C-alpha positions in Angstrom: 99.5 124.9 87.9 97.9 126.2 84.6 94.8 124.6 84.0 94.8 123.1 80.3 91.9 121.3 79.0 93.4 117.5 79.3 93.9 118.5 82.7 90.4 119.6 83.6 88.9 116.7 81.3 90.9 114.3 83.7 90.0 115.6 86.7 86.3 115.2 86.2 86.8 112.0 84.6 88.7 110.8 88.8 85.7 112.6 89.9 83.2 110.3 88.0 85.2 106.9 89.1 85.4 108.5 92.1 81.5 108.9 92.5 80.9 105.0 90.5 82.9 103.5 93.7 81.6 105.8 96.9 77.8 105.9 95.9 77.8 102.1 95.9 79.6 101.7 99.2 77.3 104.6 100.7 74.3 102.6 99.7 75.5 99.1 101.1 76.2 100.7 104.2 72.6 102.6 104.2 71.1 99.4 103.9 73.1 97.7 106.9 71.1 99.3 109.2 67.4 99.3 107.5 64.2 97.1 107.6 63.6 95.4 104.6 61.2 97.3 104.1 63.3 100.9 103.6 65.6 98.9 101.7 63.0 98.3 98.7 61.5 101.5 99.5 63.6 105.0 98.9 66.6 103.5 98.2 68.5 106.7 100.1 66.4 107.7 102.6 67.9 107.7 106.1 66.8 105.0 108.4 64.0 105.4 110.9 66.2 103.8 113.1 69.1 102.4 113.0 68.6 98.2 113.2 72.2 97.0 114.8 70.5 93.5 114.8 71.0 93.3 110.9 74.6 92.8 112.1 73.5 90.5 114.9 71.6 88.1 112.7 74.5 88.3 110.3 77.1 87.2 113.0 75.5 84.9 114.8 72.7 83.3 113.0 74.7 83.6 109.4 77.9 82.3 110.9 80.0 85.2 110.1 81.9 85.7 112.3 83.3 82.0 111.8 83.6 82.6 108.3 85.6 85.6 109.0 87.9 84.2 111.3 88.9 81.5 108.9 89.4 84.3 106.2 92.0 85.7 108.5 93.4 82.4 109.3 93.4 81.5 105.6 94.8 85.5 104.8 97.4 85.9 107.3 99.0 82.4 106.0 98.8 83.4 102.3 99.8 86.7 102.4 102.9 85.6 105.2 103.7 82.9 102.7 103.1 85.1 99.6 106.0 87.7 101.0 108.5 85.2 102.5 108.4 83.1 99.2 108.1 85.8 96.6 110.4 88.4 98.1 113.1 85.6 98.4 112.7 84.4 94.6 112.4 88.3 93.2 115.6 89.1 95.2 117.5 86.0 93.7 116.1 87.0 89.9 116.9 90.3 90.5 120.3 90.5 91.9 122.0 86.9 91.2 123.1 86.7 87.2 122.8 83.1 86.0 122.1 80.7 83.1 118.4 80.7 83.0 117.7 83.2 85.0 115.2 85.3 82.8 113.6 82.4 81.7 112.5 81.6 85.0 111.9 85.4 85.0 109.4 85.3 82.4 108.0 81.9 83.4 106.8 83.2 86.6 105.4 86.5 85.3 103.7 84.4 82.6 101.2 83.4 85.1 99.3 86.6 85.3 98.2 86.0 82.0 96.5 82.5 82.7 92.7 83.0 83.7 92.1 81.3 86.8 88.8 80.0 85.4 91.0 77.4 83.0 92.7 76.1 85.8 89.8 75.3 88.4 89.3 72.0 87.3 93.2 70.6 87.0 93.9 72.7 90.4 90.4 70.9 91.9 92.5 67.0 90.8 95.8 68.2 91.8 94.7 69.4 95.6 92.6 66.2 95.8 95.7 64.3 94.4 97.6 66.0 97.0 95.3 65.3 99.6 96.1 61.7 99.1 99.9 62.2 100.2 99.7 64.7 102.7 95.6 64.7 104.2 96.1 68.3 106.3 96.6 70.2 102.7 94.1 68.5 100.8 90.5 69.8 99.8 88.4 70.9 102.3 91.6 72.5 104.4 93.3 75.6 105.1 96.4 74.6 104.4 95.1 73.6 100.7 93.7 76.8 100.4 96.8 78.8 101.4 99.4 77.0 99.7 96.9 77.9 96.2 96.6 81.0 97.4 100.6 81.3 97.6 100.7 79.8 94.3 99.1 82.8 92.2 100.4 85.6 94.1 103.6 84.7 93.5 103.6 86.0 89.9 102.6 89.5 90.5 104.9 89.7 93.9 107.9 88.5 91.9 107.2 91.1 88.9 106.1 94.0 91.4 109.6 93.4 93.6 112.0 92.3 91.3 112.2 96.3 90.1 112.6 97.6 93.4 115.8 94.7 94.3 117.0 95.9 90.8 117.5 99.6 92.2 118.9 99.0 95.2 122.7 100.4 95.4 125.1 97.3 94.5 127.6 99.5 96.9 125.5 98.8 100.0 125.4 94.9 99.5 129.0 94.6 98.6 130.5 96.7 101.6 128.2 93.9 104.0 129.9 91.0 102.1 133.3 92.5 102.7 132.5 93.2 106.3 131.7 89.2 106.4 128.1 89.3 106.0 126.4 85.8 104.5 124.1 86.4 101.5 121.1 85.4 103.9 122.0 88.4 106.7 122.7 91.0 103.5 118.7 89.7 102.6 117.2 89.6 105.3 118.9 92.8 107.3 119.6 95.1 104.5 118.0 94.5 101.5 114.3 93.9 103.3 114.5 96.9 105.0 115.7 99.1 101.7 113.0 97.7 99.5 110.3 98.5 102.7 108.1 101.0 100.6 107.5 97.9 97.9 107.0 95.3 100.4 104.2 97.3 102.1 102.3 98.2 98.9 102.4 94.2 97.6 101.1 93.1 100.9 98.9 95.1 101.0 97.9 94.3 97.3 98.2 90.4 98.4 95.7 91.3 101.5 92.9 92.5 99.3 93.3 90.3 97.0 93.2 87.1 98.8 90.5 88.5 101.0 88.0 88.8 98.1 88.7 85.4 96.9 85.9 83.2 96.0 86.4 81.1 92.7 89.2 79.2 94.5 87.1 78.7 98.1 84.3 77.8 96.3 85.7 75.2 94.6 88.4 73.7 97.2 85.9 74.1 100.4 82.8 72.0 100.4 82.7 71.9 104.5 80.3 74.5 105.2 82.9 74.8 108.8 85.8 75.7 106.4 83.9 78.3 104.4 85.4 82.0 104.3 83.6 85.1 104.2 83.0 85.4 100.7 81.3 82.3 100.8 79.3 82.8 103.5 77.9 86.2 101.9 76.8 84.4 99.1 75.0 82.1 100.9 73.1 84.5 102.6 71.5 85.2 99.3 71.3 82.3 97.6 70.0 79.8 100.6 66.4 80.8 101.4 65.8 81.2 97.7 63.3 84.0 97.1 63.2 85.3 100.8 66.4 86.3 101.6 67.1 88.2 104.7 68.4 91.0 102.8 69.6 93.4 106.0 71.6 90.8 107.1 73.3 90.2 103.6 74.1 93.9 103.9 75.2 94.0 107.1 77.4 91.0 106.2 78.7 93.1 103.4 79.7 96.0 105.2 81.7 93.7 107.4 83.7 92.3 104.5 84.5 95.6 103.7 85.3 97.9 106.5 88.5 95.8 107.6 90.1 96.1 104.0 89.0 99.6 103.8 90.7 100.8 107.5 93.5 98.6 106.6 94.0 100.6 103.2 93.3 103.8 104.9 95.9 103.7 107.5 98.6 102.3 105.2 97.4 105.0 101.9 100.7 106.9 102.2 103.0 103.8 102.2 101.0 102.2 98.5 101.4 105.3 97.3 105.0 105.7 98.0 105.6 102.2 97.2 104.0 102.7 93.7 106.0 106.1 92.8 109.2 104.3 93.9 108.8 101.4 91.4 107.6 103.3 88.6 110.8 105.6 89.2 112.7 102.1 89.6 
């Protein structure tokens, strides 16, 4: 390829944004496995040795590992509901023509323009409301948490996989019904599988997203035994006021974000295609 100068001027601009997100990570896991000391000292030397108890005080003593389990919990509920729902409603939208039917369109894309910050105190009311009728999804619950989570990543699952049920072949679909298939089996055995490539990218999407939730925790989960991870992080740092055990914050960091990072480094190749295939859709 001939190198022109909007080519070589965007290059180094992915190298800077490249360097603003790995020096960071390179420094929080550095300080994972230093004293306090190194930590305010040079800020990249190498450790004298490497302190694997930063991760043990983090786990045990900073509850971590219970606040990480409830993440997943909370995660794999969310992001399982998030798919089922919002795969379902894109398909209908996409592929169904009826009165109404880009209204409801637009109303449900309309809600990734609403800041989630307007909405904490009427969605803090209506959860409690909720509570009231049905106690297990109430505040301070899982299922509270997962059914808001649901809620807003509907609109970005239904605008990311409505274009990729829009380019599916009409042919395929039609030669099921005509062989007898229902509208459920030409869903869920031939349409899933064809629109695979944009399912795994908005999972995926879904995954980190919901993972690094903590506006909505915060203000749904006062039960220190319900918290996530996010929560508990932030904790770490703000409980013992000016003596924070600042190895352990880092160590808790780095294991918030090694399992999103091995989970998008496994599945790189599948957002990738995923996002080429609904740009060309």
């Amino acid at each position: 390829m001939r190198r022109t100068p909007w080519s070589i001027l965007s290059h180094l601009a992915l190298a800077v944004w490249a360097l603003l997100v790995i020096i960071p990570l390179i420094w929080a896991f550095l300080a994972s496995v230093k004293s306090e000391d190194e930590i305010f000292g040079d800020a990249w030397s190498l450790p004298a040795t490497l302190r694997w108890d930063n991760f043990a005080r983090a786990w045990e003593q900073a509850q971590i590992g219970q606040y990480m389990l409830n993440s997943v919990i909370v995660v794999f509920f969310g992001v399982a509901g998030t798919m089922v729902l919002g795969a379902m409603a894109a398909y209908v939208l996409a592929r169904y023509p009826f009165r109404g039917n880009r209204a409801i369109y637009l109303l449900f894309v309309s809600g990734l323009a609403f800041p989630i910050y307007l909405a904490l105190t009427p969605l803090f009311f209506v959860v409690q409301n909720l509570g009231q009728w049905v106690p297990f999804i109430g505040l301070n619950t899982h299922a509270g948490l997962v059914l808001v989570y649901i809620a807003y990543s509907l609109p970005f699952t239904i605008f990311f996989l409505a274009a990729f049920f829009r380019g599916l072949p009409t042919a395929v679909a039609e030669a099921a019904m005509v062989d007898g298939a229902s509208h459920t089996r030409i869903f869920f055995q031939i349409m899933l599988p064809m629109a695979r490539p944009g399912l795994v990218s908005i999972t995926i999407f879904n995954v980190l997203g919901q993972w690094n939730q903590y506006q909505k925790p915060l203000v749904l989960l006062q039960d220190r035994d319900k918290w996530v991870l996010t929560q508990g992080i932030a904790d770490i740092s703000t409980a013992a006021g000016y003596d924070q055990d600042w190895s352990a914050l880092f160590a808790a960091l780095t294991l918030a974000i090694l399992p999103m990072l091995v989970i998008y480094t496994i599945f790189q190749r599948q957002i990738q295609s995923g996002l080429t295939a609904g740009a060309l859709k």
